[in-house]
Amino acid sequence: MEGIDMRYLGNVFNSSLIGEDDVDLNYYLQAYEELYKLCSLLGTIFGFVGSEISSKMDVLKKLKRSDTEDHFSTMKTMIFYEQNANLLYDSQYTSGSRTLLRLHRGLAFISMFLAKVHRLEMHEGTSEAGKQAYEATLAQYHTWFVRTGANIAMYALPTKEALLNRVCPENIDQCVTSLPSMLDALQVVYDRVQTFYEDNNLLGLP
């Protein structure tokens, strides 16, 4: 499988920014395609994250394909549409707003994990970084069974050097150099989504 281009990923996150507080969903999903690839490159250890990413991306893509009035073009247009149409809590409707929230939670995990890896020396292991990032983010939304399996799987994570060889096999130096700016761009997107959901009391969407 082709590796990740961190510089490209950072550019996509930057391209998703609209105005002062909105996020373009096309670019958001484009960035997530790369993040899904990242999880796949890390193997079964990140399989539980990758499967969630894949299923949630499929939901948003389906909603966008059926969208004839640009309701699902940006984060804000989607949420306002579903709020006004009383769809957020409709059990018969698969909400894009709920789906985006779950992708958003995954973004927190991936961001924290990569930031911790970036601070490691090449010879150091990444398993503790994975466990810490998971416990601080996704673990609170998972069952005991999933949490236990995820934490056990983290022990199999390799050293930083081996991980980068998997993720960026063609140009590790560029990967290391571009990672901080990519994480900065990711953080801006994350903060916009977090703030908007928080301001609209949507962080607890079931």
GROMACS .gro file of C-alpha atoms in nm:
model
  206
    1MET     CA    1   0.000   0.000   0.000
    2GLU     CA    2   0.120   0.348  -0.087
    3GLY     CA    3   0.246   0.553   0.209
    4ILE     CA    4   0.119   0.879   0.354
    5ASP     CA    5   0.226   1.220   0.228
    6MET     CA    6   0.214   1.440   0.540
    7ARG     CA    7   0.262   1.758   0.340
    8TYR     CA    8  -0.033   1.672   0.117
    9LEU     CA    9  -0.245   1.586   0.421
   10GLY     CA   10  -0.166   1.921   0.582
   11ASN     CA   11  -0.263   2.100   0.260
   12VAL     CA   12  -0.598   1.918   0.248
   13PHE     CA   13  -0.677   2.010   0.607
   14ASN     CA   14  -0.590   2.373   0.531
   15SER     CA   15  -0.810   2.362   0.220
   16SER     CA   16  -1.106   2.247   0.430
   17LEU     CA   17  -1.113   2.573   0.625
   18ILE     CA   18  -1.398   2.803   0.522
   19GLY     CA   19  -1.425   3.155   0.659
   20GLU     CA   20  -1.360   3.193   1.030
   21ASP     CA   21  -1.542   2.891   1.169
   22ASP     CA   22  -1.663   2.643   0.908
   23VAL     CA   23  -1.523   2.325   0.752
   24ASP     CA   24  -1.572   2.198   0.397
   25LEU     CA   25  -1.688   1.837   0.417
   26ASN     CA   26  -1.542   1.735   0.082
   27TYR     CA   27  -1.192   1.825   0.193
   28TYR     CA   28  -1.257   1.685   0.541
   29LEU     CA   29  -1.343   1.347   0.389
   30GLN     CA   30  -1.047   1.373   0.154
   31ALA     CA   31  -0.819   1.416   0.455
   32TYR     CA   32  -0.986   1.124   0.626
   33GLU     CA   33  -0.912   0.904   0.326
   34GLU     CA   34  -0.545   0.956   0.408
   35LEU     CA   35  -0.602   0.894   0.778
   36TYR     CA   36  -0.782   0.570   0.696
   37LYS     CA   37  -0.480   0.472   0.489
   38LEU     CA   38  -0.263   0.551   0.790
   39CYS     CA   39  -0.465   0.316   1.010
   40SER     CA   40  -0.447   0.046   0.745
   41LEU     CA   41  -0.068   0.081   0.722
   42LEU     CA   42  -0.043   0.032   1.098
   43GLY     CA   43  -0.220  -0.301   1.058
   44THR     CA   44  -0.464  -0.479   1.285
   45ILE     CA   45  -0.346  -0.274   1.583
   46PHE     CA   46  -0.542   0.021   1.450
   47GLY     CA   47  -0.808  -0.191   1.289
   48PHE     CA   48  -1.072  -0.087   1.543
   49VAL     CA   49  -1.012   0.277   1.451
   50GLY     CA   50  -0.993   0.211   1.078
   51SER     CA   51  -1.322   0.022   1.072
   52GLU     CA   52  -1.499   0.308   1.249
   53ILE     CA   53  -1.347   0.559   1.010
   54SER     CA   54  -1.450   0.359   0.704
   55SER     CA   55  -1.813   0.310   0.811
   56LYS     CA   56  -1.856   0.673   0.912
   57MET     CA   57  -1.702   0.803   0.589
   58ASP     CA   58  -1.943   0.584   0.393
   59VAL     CA   59  -2.239   0.741   0.575
   60LEU     CA   60  -2.129   1.096   0.496
   61LYS     CA   61  -2.046   1.012   0.135
   62LYS     CA   62  -2.391   0.859   0.090
   63LEU     CA   63  -2.558   1.167   0.236
   64LYS     CA   64  -2.353   1.392   0.011
   65ARG     CA   65  -2.435   1.187  -0.299
   66SER     CA   66  -2.807   1.220  -0.231
   67ASP     CA   67  -2.779   1.590  -0.149
   68THR     CA   68  -2.927   1.810  -0.422
   69GLU     CA   69  -2.946   2.135  -0.224
   70ASP     CA   70  -2.596   2.161  -0.073
   71HIS     CA   71  -2.718   2.076   0.276
   72PHE     CA   72  -2.408   1.863   0.326
   73SER     CA   73  -2.143   2.086   0.173
   74THR     CA   74  -2.001   2.213   0.503
   75MET     CA   75  -2.018   2.129   0.872
   76LYS     CA   76  -2.246   2.422   0.950
   77THR     CA   77  -2.488   2.377   0.660
   78MET     CA   78  -2.528   2.010   0.751
   79ILE     CA   79  -2.590   2.070   1.120
   80PHE     CA   80  -2.826   2.363   1.063
   81TYR     CA   81  -3.023   2.158   0.809
   82GLU     CA   82  -3.059   1.858   1.041
   83GLN     CA   83  -3.145   2.079   1.337
   84ASN     CA   84  -3.412   2.270   1.148
   85ALA     CA   85  -3.558   1.951   1.001
   86ASN     CA   86  -3.568   1.785   1.348
   87LEU     CA   87  -3.347   1.503   1.224
   88LEU     CA   88  -3.077   1.501   1.491
   89TYR     CA   89  -3.271   1.273   1.724
   90ASP     CA   90  -3.477   1.085   1.465
   91SER     CA   91  -3.408   0.714   1.520
   92GLN     CA   92  -3.517   0.639   1.164
   93TYR     CA   93  -3.258   0.873   1.017
   94THR     CA   94  -2.881   0.829   0.998
   95SER     CA   95  -2.759   1.172   1.102
   96GLY     CA   96  -2.460   1.328   0.932
   97SER     CA   97  -2.404   1.544   1.239
   98ARG     CA   98  -2.375   1.240   1.467
   99THR     CA   99  -2.151   1.070   1.212
  100LEU     CA  100  -1.920   1.369   1.189
  101LEU     CA  101  -1.899   1.379   1.569
  102ARG     CA  102  -1.771   1.023   1.574
  103LEU     CA  103  -1.509   1.101   1.308
  104HIS     CA  104  -1.416   1.405   1.513
  105ARG     CA  105  -1.349   1.184   1.816
  106GLY     CA  106  -1.126   0.964   1.605
  107LEU     CA  107  -0.939   1.271   1.488
  108ALA     CA  108  -0.853   1.355   1.849
  109PHE     CA  109  -0.698   1.011   1.896
  110ILE     CA  110  -0.495   1.015   1.574
  111SER     CA  111  -0.375   1.370   1.637
  112MET     CA  112  -0.264   1.299   1.992
  113PHE     CA  113  -0.093   0.975   1.894
  114LEU     CA  114   0.104   1.134   1.609
  115ALA     CA  115   0.200   1.431   1.827
  116LYS     CA  116   0.337   1.195   2.093
  117VAL     CA  117   0.523   0.991   1.831
  118HIS     CA  118   0.677   1.307   1.690
  119ARG     CA  119   0.835   1.386   2.029
  120LEU     CA  120   0.999   1.044   2.054
  121GLU     CA  121   1.351   0.951   1.951
  122MET     CA  122   1.378   0.719   1.652
  123HIS     CA  123   1.475   0.419   1.864
  124GLU     CA  124   1.195   0.460   2.118
  125GLY     CA  125   0.880   0.248   2.115
  126THR     CA  126   0.539   0.396   2.031
  127SER     CA  127   0.314   0.161   2.230
  128GLU     CA  128   0.293   0.389   2.534
  129ALA     CA  129   0.209   0.683   2.308
  130GLY     CA  130  -0.072   0.478   2.158
  131LYS     CA  131  -0.210   0.371   2.495
  132GLN     CA  132  -0.199   0.721   2.639
  133ALA     CA  133  -0.365   0.876   2.333
  134TYR     CA  134  -0.636   0.608   2.331
  135GLU     CA  135  -0.714   0.638   2.702
  136ALA     CA  136  -0.740   1.017   2.673
  137THR     CA  137  -0.974   1.011   2.374
  138LEU     CA  138  -1.162   0.716   2.225
  139ALA     CA  139  -1.157   0.489   2.529
  140GLN     CA  140  -1.435   0.685   2.699
  141TYR     CA  141  -1.673   0.596   2.415
  142HIS     CA  142  -1.588   0.226   2.389
  143THR     CA  143  -1.707  -0.077   2.582
  144TRP     CA  144  -1.480  -0.253   2.829
  145PHE     CA  145  -1.425  -0.533   2.578
  146VAL     CA  146  -1.309  -0.295   2.303
  147ARG     CA  147  -1.093  -0.096   2.545
  148THR     CA  148  -0.922  -0.408   2.670
  149GLY     CA  149  -0.852  -0.535   2.319
  150ALA     CA  150  -0.724  -0.198   2.205
  151ASN     CA  151  -0.485  -0.160   2.498
  152ILE     CA  152  -0.347  -0.509   2.449
  153ALA     CA  153  -0.298  -0.444   2.078
  154MET     CA  154  -0.100  -0.127   2.152
  155TYR     CA  155   0.183  -0.341   2.289
  156ALA     CA  156   0.253  -0.453   1.933
  157LEU     CA  157   0.324  -0.100   1.809
  158PRO     CA  158   0.684  -0.072   1.683
  159THR     CA  159   0.958   0.184   1.740
  160LYS     CA  160   0.919   0.529   1.591
  161GLU     CA  161   1.162   0.445   1.313
  162ALA     CA  162   0.979   0.125   1.221
  163LEU     CA  163   0.644   0.302   1.234
  164LEU     CA  164   0.765   0.576   0.999
  165ASN     CA  165   0.902   0.312   0.765
  166ARG     CA  166   0.550   0.173   0.739
  167VAL     CA  167   0.373   0.506   0.710
  168CYS     CA  168   0.618   0.696   0.489
  169PRO     CA  169   0.839   0.431   0.328
  170GLU     CA  170   0.954   0.648   0.040
  171ASN     CA  171   1.060   0.961   0.228
  172ILE     CA  172   1.091   0.941   0.606
  173ASP     CA  173   1.279   1.271   0.632
  174GLN     CA  174   1.000   1.462   0.457
  175CYS     CA  175   0.745   1.283   0.675
  176VAL     CA  176   0.924   1.393   0.993
  177THR     CA  177   0.970   1.748   0.864
  178SER     CA  178   0.610   1.789   0.748
  179LEU     CA  179   0.442   1.626   1.049
  180PRO     CA  180   0.436   1.935   1.277
  181SER     CA  181   0.271   2.160   1.015
  182MET     CA  182   0.023   1.885   0.930
  183LEU     CA  183  -0.069   1.851   1.297
  184ASP     CA  184  -0.110   2.229   1.322
  185ALA     CA  185  -0.353   2.227   1.028
  186LEU     CA  186  -0.536   1.928   1.174
  187GLN     CA  187  -0.569   2.106   1.508
  188VAL     CA  188  -0.733   2.410   1.350
  189VAL     CA  189  -0.994   2.185   1.187
  190TYR     CA  190  -1.044   1.992   1.509
  191ASP     CA  191  -1.088   2.310   1.713
  192ARG     CA  192  -1.348   2.447   1.471
  193VAL     CA  193  -1.558   2.133   1.491
  194GLN     CA  194  -1.516   2.105   1.867
  195THR     CA  195  -1.613   2.468   1.927
  196PHE     CA  196  -1.916   2.457   1.700
  197TYR     CA  197  -2.051   2.137   1.850
  198GLU     CA  198  -1.985   2.267   2.201
  199ASP     CA  199  -2.151   2.603   2.134
  200ASN     CA  200  -2.458   2.423   2.000
  201ASN     CA  201  -2.471   2.163   2.280
  202LEU     CA  202  -2.412   1.876   2.038
  203LEU     CA  203  -2.110   1.702   2.188
  204GLY     CA  204  -2.341   1.455   2.363
  205LEU     CA  205  -2.532   1.347   2.050
  206PRO     CA  206  -2.619   0.978   2.100
   0.00000   0.00000   0.00000
